[in-house]
Amino acid sequence: MILRIALFLLALIGLQSHAQQNYNYALIPESLTENANAVVRQERYDIVIASRRSMKTTFLRAVTILNEHGQRYMGTGVYYDKSTAIKSVEAIIYDKNGTQIKKIKRKEFLDHSVSSGTEITDGRTLSLDYTPVAYPFTVVFSYETETSNTAFIPQWSPVEGAFCSTEKEEINITSDPSLGLKYKEYNFGEVILNKQQQATTSSFSAANIPAYRSEDYAPSLDRTKPKILFALEKFHLEGVDGEAASWEAFGSWMYNSLLQGTDELPEATVAKIRSLVGAETDALKKAKIVYKYMQGKTRYVSIQLGIGGWKPMPAKDVDRLGYGDCKALSNYTRALLKAVDVPAYYTIIYAGNGHRSLTSDFVSMQGNHAILAIPYNNQLVWLECTSQSMPFGFQGDFTDNRMALLVKPDKGELVRTHVYDTKGNTQLTTASYNVLPDGALNGSLKRVSNGLQYDDKFSWAALAPDELSKMYKENTFANINNLKLKKTTLTNDDDVQQFTEDIALEAAGYCNSSGGRMIFAVNAFNQNTAIPQRYRTRRLPLNINTGFYDHDEVTINLPDGYTMEAMPQNVTLTDKFGEYKAEFSLLNPTQLLYKRSLTINNGEYAKEDYDKYREFREKIARNDNAKVVLVKK
């Protein structure tokens, strides 16, 4: 009864607040329109968790869109499925003076499946497709939902993203105390957080947060924005009750409730995989045979139906159908490995750019991907089971260097995935080219890439010739005009995870000729000329996601009839961000040897270091474009 009264009062307060609000654009403080494409005037979550299987959410959001770039902050969509019902939804549009110009009822919202491409799900969304007649305008969007799933309580943040300011945002959560509601705050440094705790209700709010500009080389928004995570220690997920008191207990629950019994395989498949492995006894060699078999037999299709959004499809079904999502394919591979006595752990992780980790100090349903870990010689060998081309034991930057959860039979364990060392992310180039009397260039190069530089390139081997030519002309050798590729032989050695490019090329007019002189950039094949953007006031730390090491050795054959008039000086640049070296040696009157090495160290640095890094990169760009001047005899 107390929780029901709380829900009614919270909803009533939200409706009164909405009715009394004046959405005149002129009332927005100037401090909130500076650098802003949108201003969140008001956002409010009222969440009541009456039991392990009952969560009601009332949501109200009013945002003023200042221009077309602010459209992405409208936030006018709500998800539903068999376990989540939308009780009401509405949107009201106001003009810049705060005058209502349109009210949109539920039947006018677009109702569409969230399935797309290779994803199968019963989830749907109601969304608003509104084309404004003028800017600025304000949209007030509200809905009410009920769900039996309490595993996911919305993460709350008063900061939406770059170029969006906040007038006021708040969240109120009322919960049965026996469920163990918990929360944790992150990154509330400059933003003032207001907190109130009353009996069974926790309330949080923040106001008057100016918009900020996006910045190059900044950590991901998830790592820097102020936010609060919420979770229950006793929750419910699609018919299954769960426990999240510790990562150990959470992993044990996941194994026993979601994995147990899903690894059965047909006897014929067990016999086949054992036959393929044969007399091999080394666990890693057996695992490689299994992985190749799995890649050749399956393809990726995301299954998000009910509990299937979190529970893997049974291995016997994957074996029969030949497809599955990350959960199903990882679990299927685990079952195949089990059949040949190779242990492996199903693993939950956040995949994608930014190296987002599971939050180690806050236990809850987290992650967006599943992979597999094989214990071997006191280390973990990682398998990405959704790719038909990823080499065995190679992660790449999709899942490297972040905290993940090993789901073991008796407990969960947080571990860090493979970290690719800067000096292991290499690109080694041996090349030569001829400068012809008419200013043209022709030559060849052999380039070998490893580590994350291998990750960037191994898929090139599957490109069609026209796609490959376009990629080289527009990206890799964009500094060479009139480029013509005479040969491109690409070799992907996935056993050692090494990619080799063997290229022959030519280009008319590479050199500038004038007054009997010929001028050209010595570094034809690997110019690093990108300079980070300048900021008057840097707001965020400097983040270099991936470190790497390049080494180039290039022999340049000069044309007969010319002598060297000017040659760049040797240079060495050393900083905490890395090291750059360039050496020029005239071996004889018609032959120049150019050696170059560049190391960039990954890491997070203070925002005060950004200008120093920019200066370091500026010097590299200048030296990578250093030129030789030849004069006709």
XYZ file of C-alpha atoms in Angstrom:
633
model
C 0.000 0.000 0.000
C 2.825 2.416 0.858
C 4.472 1.798 -2.516
C 1.185 2.329 -4.366
C 0.649 5.665 -2.625
C 4.244 6.645 -3.439
C 3.718 5.857 -7.128
C 0.525 7.939 -7.229
C 2.137 10.921 -5.505
C 5.241 10.838 -7.702
C 3.150 10.694 -10.878
C 0.934 13.511 -9.643
C 3.920 15.711 -8.855
C 5.344 14.988 -12.332
C 2.076 15.945 -14.048
C 1.774 19.158 -12.023
C 5.351 20.088 -12.870
C 4.624 19.508 -16.562
C 1.434 21.581 -16.467
C 3.089 24.549 -14.768
C 6.212 24.688 -16.938
C 6.643 27.605 -19.356
C 8.596 26.480 -22.407
C 9.275 29.913 -23.875
C 12.727 29.832 -25.456
C 13.455 33.335 -24.103
C 13.371 31.986 -20.547
C 16.438 29.780 -21.080
C 19.480 31.326 -19.382
C 22.133 32.478 -21.824
C 24.666 30.246 -20.083
C 22.656 27.211 -21.248
C 22.346 28.221 -24.903
C 26.065 28.846 -25.395
C 27.622 25.970 -27.398
C 24.225 24.207 -27.316
C 22.245 22.562 -30.089
C 19.636 21.443 -27.575
C 18.605 22.266 -24.005
C 16.965 19.717 -21.717
C 14.440 21.895 -19.906
C 13.207 19.136 -17.672
C 13.612 15.376 -17.391
C 12.119 13.227 -14.675
C 12.076 9.506 -13.942
C 9.702 8.195 -11.271
C 10.331 4.486 -10.726
C 8.465 2.274 -8.277
C 9.652 -1.295 -7.709
C 6.845 -2.887 -5.737
C 8.265 -6.408 -5.862
C 10.922 -8.524 -7.480
C 8.609 -8.876 -10.496
C 7.059 -5.428 -10.728
C 8.598 -2.148 -11.847
C 6.601 0.867 -12.997
C 8.253 3.839 -14.677
C 6.748 7.262 -15.270
C 8.900 9.442 -17.515
C 8.679 13.069 -18.601
C 11.157 14.872 -20.825
C 11.008 18.415 -22.206
C 13.799 19.427 -24.559
C 14.183 22.562 -26.646
C 15.806 21.847 -30.014
C 17.755 24.902 -31.159
C 18.785 23.728 -34.635
C 18.894 20.676 -36.881
C 21.995 19.325 -35.112
C 19.994 19.121 -31.893
C 17.417 16.727 -33.364
C 19.319 13.726 -32.022
C 18.480 14.832 -28.478
C 14.699 14.668 -28.934
C 14.651 11.312 -27.103
C 11.131 10.412 -28.163
C 11.144 6.635 -28.203
C 10.005 3.957 -25.765
C 10.706 0.217 -25.877
C 8.263 -2.584 -25.154
C 8.047 -6.367 -25.459
C 6.115 -9.296 -23.996
C 7.373 -8.442 -20.507
C 7.131 -4.653 -20.757
C 3.844 -2.855 -21.445
C 3.393 0.781 -22.410
C 0.463 2.094 -20.366
C 0.482 5.566 -21.929
C 2.595 7.701 -24.258
C 2.195 11.257 -25.529
C 4.151 14.125 -27.060
C 3.346 17.846 -27.176
C 5.140 20.312 -29.444
C 5.606 23.969 -28.502
C 6.938 26.831 -30.629
C 9.714 29.176 -29.517
C 7.257 31.280 -27.527
C 6.022 28.283 -25.558
C 2.712 28.094 -27.400
C 1.380 24.596 -27.975
C 1.200 23.805 -31.690
C 0.652 20.043 -31.765
C -0.360 17.172 -29.493
C 0.570 13.653 -30.587
C -1.317 10.676 -29.205
C -0.224 7.041 -29.099
C -1.892 6.058 -32.374
C 0.235 8.661 -34.209
C 3.550 7.199 -33.000
C 5.475 4.863 -35.273
C 5.337 1.293 -34.000
C 8.147 -0.825 -35.361
C 10.293 -3.834 -34.532
C 13.845 -3.285 -33.365
C 14.888 -6.317 -35.442
C 17.250 -5.445 -38.255
C 19.658 -7.330 -40.472
C 20.887 -10.352 -38.522
C 18.906 -9.646 -35.332
C 15.747 -11.511 -34.332
C 13.830 -10.021 -31.409
C 10.310 -9.564 -30.114
C 11.192 -6.076 -28.910
C 9.408 -3.102 -30.438
C 9.531 0.658 -30.059
C 7.045 3.468 -30.264
C 8.819 6.513 -31.676
C 7.953 9.987 -32.823
C 8.749 11.036 -36.373
C 8.400 14.815 -36.265
C 9.672 17.292 -38.833
C 9.833 20.814 -37.391
C 8.562 23.827 -39.332
C 10.907 26.191 -37.486
C 13.642 26.333 -34.854
C 13.755 26.538 -31.935
C 10.898 24.319 -30.809
C 10.232 22.270 -27.678
C 9.001 18.695 -27.478
C 7.521 17.349 -24.253
C 7.534 13.560 -24.300
C 5.986 11.394 -21.598
C 5.188 7.744 -21.060
C 4.355 5.181 -18.427
C 5.514 1.545 -18.557
C 5.136 -1.586 -16.471
C 7.484 -4.571 -16.566
C 8.097 -7.806 -14.729
C 11.843 -7.462 -15.364
C 13.718 -5.705 -12.575
C 17.230 -6.648 -13.694
C 17.696 -3.334 -15.511
C 17.052 -0.029 -13.738
C 17.871 2.924 -15.989
C 21.318 4.424 -15.546
C 20.860 8.117 -14.757
C 23.009 11.007 -15.919
C 22.230 14.747 -16.034
C 24.632 15.122 -18.970
C 23.282 13.989 -22.338
C 26.333 14.561 -24.512
C 28.257 17.212 -26.404
C 26.452 20.425 -27.418
C 23.495 19.748 -25.104
C 22.872 21.639 -21.847
C 20.650 20.714 -18.913
C 18.234 22.942 -17.035
C 17.032 20.212 -14.676
C 17.071 16.418 -14.565
C 15.937 14.167 -11.732
C 15.200 10.577 -10.828
C 13.156 9.160 -7.953
C 13.224 5.454 -7.126
C 10.889 3.834 -4.615
C 11.654 0.204 -3.813
C 10.735 -2.622 -1.474
C 13.669 -2.594 1.021
C 13.929 -6.386 0.981
C 15.107 -6.271 -2.657
C 18.363 -4.514 -1.746
C 18.303 -1.419 -3.966
C 21.830 -0.066 -4.358
C 23.399 2.781 -6.265
C 26.792 4.277 -6.913
C 27.798 7.731 -8.149
C 30.559 8.418 -10.667
C 32.271 11.570 -11.979
C 30.278 14.173 -10.057
C 33.195 16.587 -9.857
C 32.009 19.858 -11.389
C 28.306 18.908 -11.365
C 26.460 19.438 -8.083
C 24.344 16.418 -7.189
C 21.340 16.903 -4.920
C 20.319 13.806 -2.953
C 17.382 12.998 -0.722
C 16.556 9.784 1.099
C 13.041 9.371 2.513
C 11.904 6.010 3.843
C 11.764 3.797 0.740
C 12.482 6.520 -1.839
C 15.855 7.749 -3.122
C 15.882 10.995 -5.117
C 18.647 12.603 -7.166
C 18.734 15.773 -9.227
C 21.096 18.217 -10.915
C 20.489 21.545 -12.627
C 21.979 24.295 -14.794
C 24.712 22.320 -16.528
C 26.161 24.187 -19.550
C 26.765 22.481 -22.873
C 30.292 21.470 -23.766
C 32.029 20.995 -27.084
C 33.247 17.578 -28.196
C 37.008 17.129 -28.104
C 39.440 14.989 -30.072
C 41.386 12.357 -28.157
C 38.949 12.439 -25.238
C 37.942 9.403 -23.169
C 34.550 7.902 -24.024
C 31.486 9.701 -22.681
C 30.646 6.706 -20.494
C 33.959 7.122 -18.666
C 33.693 10.864 -18.092
C 30.054 11.861 -17.701
C 28.495 12.156 -14.249
C 26.201 9.189 -13.714
C 24.541 6.967 -11.161
C 24.172 3.221 -11.569
C 21.238 1.477 -9.903
C 20.587 -2.206 -9.295
C 18.761 -4.661 -7.073
C 20.536 -7.430 -5.224
C 17.391 -9.551 -5.743
C 15.953 -9.100 -9.233
C 13.858 -10.866 -11.845
C 14.685 -11.482 -15.503
C 12.234 -13.077 -17.952
C 10.906 -15.716 -15.576
C 14.156 -16.220 -13.681
C 14.968 -14.765 -10.258
C 18.533 -13.480 -9.926
C 21.109 -12.552 -7.275
C 23.678 -9.748 -7.531
C 25.234 -9.355 -4.088
C 28.773 -9.949 -5.446
C 30.415 -10.749 -8.768
C 31.149 -14.232 -7.452
C 27.474 -14.811 -6.606
C 26.289 -13.155 -9.815
C 28.521 -15.401 -11.935
C 27.312 -18.473 -10.071
C 23.672 -17.436 -10.666
C 24.363 -16.859 -14.352
C 25.967 -20.277 -14.751
C 23.286 -22.186 -12.864
C 20.280 -20.250 -14.196
C 21.322 -19.335 -17.740
C 24.067 -21.772 -18.843
C 23.394 -25.021 -17.020
C 22.026 -27.631 -19.400
C 22.634 -25.630 -22.580
C 25.816 -27.482 -23.620
C 24.334 -30.792 -24.762
C 25.323 -31.879 -28.288
C 24.090 -34.631 -30.611
C 26.150 -37.805 -30.314
C 27.019 -37.597 -34.003
C 28.548 -34.135 -33.541
C 30.526 -35.268 -30.497
C 31.880 -38.201 -32.508
C 32.758 -35.932 -35.431
C 34.647 -33.358 -33.388
C 36.550 -36.086 -31.543
C 37.484 -37.600 -34.901
C 38.767 -34.238 -36.148
C 40.896 -33.788 -33.029
C 42.187 -37.352 -33.328
C 45.206 -38.201 -31.203
C 46.104 -34.563 -30.460
C 46.716 -34.054 -26.731
C 47.692 -30.391 -26.504
C 44.649 -28.408 -25.301
C 45.412 -25.334 -27.408
C 45.911 -27.315 -30.605
C 42.662 -29.155 -29.971
C 40.916 -25.835 -29.338
C 42.185 -24.467 -32.638
C 40.713 -27.423 -34.530
C 37.386 -26.910 -32.763
C 37.402 -23.161 -33.468
C 38.022 -23.681 -37.193
C 35.202 -26.225 -37.285
C 32.810 -23.836 -35.534
C 33.708 -20.960 -37.878
C 33.065 -23.102 -40.938
C 29.746 -24.445 -39.674
C 28.009 -21.361 -38.221
C 27.059 -17.780 -38.963
C 26.008 -14.907 -36.734
C 22.322 -14.144 -36.138
C 21.317 -12.223 -33.011
C 18.512 -13.873 -31.025
C 16.837 -11.506 -28.546
C 13.514 -13.293 -27.917
C 12.478 -13.189 -24.253
C 15.077 -14.840 -22.024
C 17.027 -15.502 -25.238
C 18.297 -11.955 -24.934
C 20.459 -13.203 -22.069
C 20.282 -17.019 -22.078
C 22.171 -18.818 -24.863
C 20.300 -20.923 -27.376
C 20.983 -24.618 -26.595
C 24.135 -25.903 -28.283
C 22.203 -28.733 -29.972
C 19.972 -26.129 -31.675
C 22.964 -24.142 -32.911
C 24.425 -27.377 -34.224
C 21.175 -28.156 -36.084
C 20.468 -24.640 -37.410
C 24.003 -23.479 -38.118
C 23.525 -20.007 -36.660
C 23.374 -18.139 -33.358
C 24.266 -14.893 -31.644
C 27.336 -14.125 -29.540
C 25.876 -15.979 -26.547
C 24.817 -19.007 -28.553
C 28.025 -19.302 -30.591
C 30.263 -18.858 -27.543
C 28.262 -21.470 -25.660
C 28.273 -23.814 -28.688
C 32.048 -23.540 -28.923
C 32.256 -24.198 -25.173
C 30.201 -27.368 -25.696
C 32.412 -28.550 -28.574
C 35.531 -27.947 -26.468
C 33.993 -29.824 -23.559
C 33.483 -32.806 -25.874
C 37.273 -33.017 -26.394
C 38.125 -32.282 -22.742
C 39.196 -28.655 -23.164
C 37.781 -26.387 -20.420
C 36.505 -22.949 -21.436
C 34.661 -20.141 -19.691
C 31.680 -18.263 -21.085
C 32.542 -14.574 -20.669
C 30.453 -11.385 -20.482
C 32.054 -8.180 -21.766
C 31.430 -4.719 -23.216
C 32.592 -4.867 -26.832
C 33.370 -1.912 -29.063
C 35.557 1.158 -29.106
C 36.513 2.975 -25.932
C 37.692 0.000 -23.851
C 34.595 0.082 -21.669
C 34.921 -2.287 -18.713
C 32.400 -3.986 -16.501
C 32.152 -1.781 -13.423
C 34.127 -3.792 -10.901
C 32.834 -1.942 -7.829
C 29.144 -2.226 -8.764
C 27.544 -5.623 -9.349
C 24.648 -5.636 -11.815
C 23.524 -6.874 -15.233
C 26.178 -5.397 -17.487
C 27.872 -6.088 -20.818
C 26.723 -6.225 -24.436
C 28.649 -9.203 -25.788
C 29.801 -12.748 -24.993
C 33.146 -14.337 -25.840
C 35.048 -17.416 -24.660
C 38.162 -17.837 -22.523
C 40.367 -20.938 -22.488
C 42.717 -21.364 -19.501
C 46.127 -22.467 -20.787
C 49.520 -22.413 -19.022
C 48.268 -19.966 -16.362
C 46.963 -17.586 -19.011
C 43.679 -17.047 -20.826
C 43.331 -17.511 -24.565
C 40.393 -15.499 -25.901
C 38.042 -16.580 -28.687
C 35.704 -14.297 -30.630
C 33.048 -16.767 -31.765
C 30.871 -14.510 -33.944
C 33.419 -13.990 -36.720
C 34.067 -16.417 -39.549
C 37.419 -14.776 -40.302
C 38.933 -13.810 -36.922
C 42.145 -15.782 -36.260
C 42.207 -18.246 -33.403
C 43.196 -16.585 -30.124
C 43.048 -13.048 -31.529
C 40.844 -10.401 -29.941
C 41.667 -7.168 -31.705
C 40.450 -3.839 -30.389
C 36.817 -5.002 -30.253
C 37.309 -6.688 -26.864
C 40.925 -6.075 -25.801
C 42.147 -4.465 -22.562
C 38.953 -4.271 -20.483
C 37.411 -5.991 -17.476
C 35.185 -8.964 -18.270
C 33.286 -11.565 -16.244
C 34.316 -15.219 -16.438
C 31.246 -17.338 -15.727
C 32.536 -20.374 -13.862
C 30.435 -23.235 -12.461
C 31.049 -22.183 -8.867
C 31.502 -18.400 -9.139
C 32.068 -15.377 -11.330
C 35.488 -13.773 -11.698
C 36.404 -10.378 -13.119
C 39.544 -10.449 -15.279
C 41.226 -8.142 -17.769
C 41.300 -9.249 -21.389
C 44.462 -9.284 -23.474
C 46.487 -6.070 -23.549
C 48.291 -5.364 -26.822
C 51.662 -3.825 -26.079
C 52.664 -0.689 -28.009
C 55.782 -2.343 -29.394
C 53.710 -5.320 -30.492
C 51.376 -3.194 -32.644
C 53.890 -2.895 -35.432
C 54.053 -1.909 -39.067
C 57.435 -2.630 -40.650
C 58.047 -1.354 -44.179
C 60.882 -2.029 -46.595
C 60.583 -0.070 -49.843
C 62.324 1.516 -52.754
C 61.239 3.959 -55.404
C 62.682 5.687 -58.411
C 62.355 9.376 -59.154
C 62.246 9.729 -62.924
C 63.562 12.725 -64.912
C 60.004 13.803 -65.742
C 59.086 13.971 -62.036
C 57.202 10.677 -61.959
C 57.628 8.015 -59.264
C 57.612 4.253 -59.516
C 58.521 1.730 -56.865
C 57.532 -1.104 -54.603
C 57.115 -1.807 -50.938
C 56.677 -4.708 -48.579
C 54.802 -3.922 -45.386
C 54.288 -6.366 -42.505
C 51.749 -5.611 -39.749
C 51.226 -7.260 -36.371
C 49.099 -6.768 -33.259
C 46.384 -4.156 -33.533
C 47.872 -2.937 -36.814
C 47.182 -6.454 -38.089
C 43.638 -6.071 -36.743
C 43.207 -2.927 -38.851
C 44.143 -4.709 -42.073
C 43.554 -8.455 -42.190
C 40.065 -7.963 -43.645
C 41.585 -6.141 -46.643
C 42.473 -9.518 -48.143
C 38.758 -10.075 -48.827
C 38.202 -6.739 -50.622
C 37.347 -6.664 -54.304
C 40.084 -5.147 -56.518
C 38.188 -1.891 -57.116
C 37.472 -1.502 -53.372
C 41.119 -2.150 -52.575
C 42.321 0.355 -55.155
C 39.962 3.004 -53.810
C 41.084 2.380 -50.239
C 44.769 2.757 -51.110
C 44.219 5.868 -53.206
C 41.924 7.666 -50.786
C 43.480 6.613 -47.489
C 46.819 4.814 -47.316
C 48.537 6.751 -50.118
C 46.295 9.812 -50.211
C 49.387 12.043 -50.379
C 50.322 10.626 -53.809
C 48.413 12.179 -56.693
C 47.861 10.246 -59.914
C 48.517 6.966 -58.111
C 48.362 3.794 -60.178
C 48.644 0.413 -58.480
C 50.513 -2.081 -60.635
C 50.438 -4.956 -58.123
C 48.772 -5.579 -54.768
C 49.502 -8.957 -53.241
C 48.038 -9.291 -49.759
C 48.816 -12.222 -47.476
C 46.914 -12.869 -44.265
C 48.825 -15.390 -42.168
C 46.291 -16.012 -39.422
C 48.447 -18.692 -37.791
C 50.948 -16.062 -36.669
C 48.481 -13.150 -36.999
C 50.584 -11.250 -39.502
C 49.467 -9.313 -42.559
C 51.817 -8.656 -45.471
C 51.312 -6.168 -48.294
C 53.452 -6.513 -51.417
C 52.731 -3.504 -53.604
C 54.101 -2.027 -56.812
C 52.947 1.426 -57.853
C 53.631 4.461 -59.976
C 52.499 8.073 -60.078
C 52.992 10.770 -62.679
C 53.922 14.245 -61.460
C 54.993 13.208 -57.940
C 57.711 15.869 -57.972
C 57.322 19.585 -58.479
C 59.662 20.769 -61.238
C 60.551 24.404 -61.834
C 63.599 26.314 -63.028
C 65.763 23.229 -63.393
C 64.912 22.070 -59.877
C 62.942 19.070 -58.702
C 61.282 19.036 -55.255
C 59.587 16.039 -53.608
C 58.652 14.676 -50.163
C 61.035 11.899 -49.182
C 58.392 10.043 -47.167
C 56.129 8.866 -49.950
C 54.548 5.802 -48.322
C 53.791 6.522 -44.655
C 53.080 10.157 -43.943
C 51.506 10.838 -40.552
C 50.249 14.377 -41.130
C 47.074 14.470 -39.001
C 47.328 17.212 -36.372
C 44.891 17.190 -33.430
C 42.493 20.098 -33.298
C 43.437 23.177 -31.302
C 41.286 24.103 -28.259
C 41.389 27.409 -26.462
C 40.471 25.674 -23.213
C 40.779 21.914 -22.980
C 38.051 20.337 -20.816
C 38.780 16.605 -20.846
C 41.904 14.474 -20.348
C 44.001 13.406 -23.321
C 43.285 9.782 -24.152
C 45.412 7.817 -26.637
C 43.496 4.579 -27.083
C 46.056 2.529 -28.981
C 49.818 2.678 -29.008
C 51.825 1.537 -32.035
C 55.281 1.319 -33.572
C 56.145 1.988 -37.234
C 59.543 1.481 -38.842
C 60.261 2.362 -42.475
C 63.423 1.830 -44.489
C 63.213 3.274 -47.994
C 65.827 3.431 -50.752
C 65.279 6.308 -53.190
C 66.948 6.204 -56.584
C 67.483 9.724 -57.926
C 67.405 10.594 -61.633
C 70.583 10.918 -63.652
C 71.540 14.457 -64.553
C 70.552 15.894 -61.137
C 72.557 16.608 -58.023
C 71.439 17.091 -54.430
C 70.955 20.754 -53.567
C 69.142 20.399 -50.236
C 68.395 17.428 -48.006
C 66.509 17.347 -44.664
C 68.487 17.096 -41.458
C 68.271 14.047 -39.233
C 65.779 14.547 -36.438
C 64.864 12.875 -33.149
C 61.787 13.882 -31.153
C 61.300 12.320 -27.746
C 58.387 12.899 -25.391
C 56.276 10.901 -22.943
C 53.803 10.456 -25.777
C 56.325 8.603 -27.908
C 59.391 8.992 -30.106
C 60.031 9.956 -33.719
C 63.250 9.508 -35.675
C 64.093 10.341 -39.273
C 67.526 9.732 -40.843
C 68.697 10.680 -44.334
C 71.871 9.174 -45.819
C 73.199 9.921 -49.303
C 74.730 6.571 -50.215
C 76.032 7.863 -53.545
C 75.165 10.780 -55.837
C 72.052 9.009 -57.131
C 70.858 7.037 -54.120
C 69.305 8.194 -50.835
C 68.504 5.970 -47.850
C 65.628 7.118 -45.647
C 64.954 5.550 -42.256
C 61.997 6.521 -40.128
C 60.527 5.206 -36.882
C 57.514 6.376 -34.924
C 56.317 5.193 -31.524
C 53.052 6.468 -30.044
C 52.384 5.425 -26.453
C 48.825 4.681 -25.408
C 47.519 6.024 -22.113
C 45.485 8.725 -20.433
C 47.179 12.039 -19.752
C 46.167 15.224 -17.970
C 44.208 17.758 -20.015
C 47.143 20.139 -19.589
C 49.231 17.742 -21.707
C 46.986 18.075 -24.743
C 48.765 21.129 -26.168
C 52.123 19.383 -25.728
C 50.817 16.327 -27.576
C 49.440 18.519 -30.342
C 52.862 20.189 -30.676
C 54.516 16.751 -30.785
C 52.203 15.624 -33.589
C 52.690 18.916 -35.442
C 56.453 18.370 -35.483
C 55.942 14.814 -36.750
C 53.685 16.056 -39.546
C 56.189 18.710 -40.562
C 59.081 16.248 -40.668
C 57.032 13.603 -42.486
C 56.560 16.145 -45.249
C 60.244 17.106 -45.384
C 61.477 17.603 -48.955
C 64.537 17.043 -51.041
C 65.624 19.611 -53.632
C 67.472 18.357 -56.702
C 69.079 20.673 -59.237
C 69.820 19.847 -62.826
C 73.523 19.663 -63.639
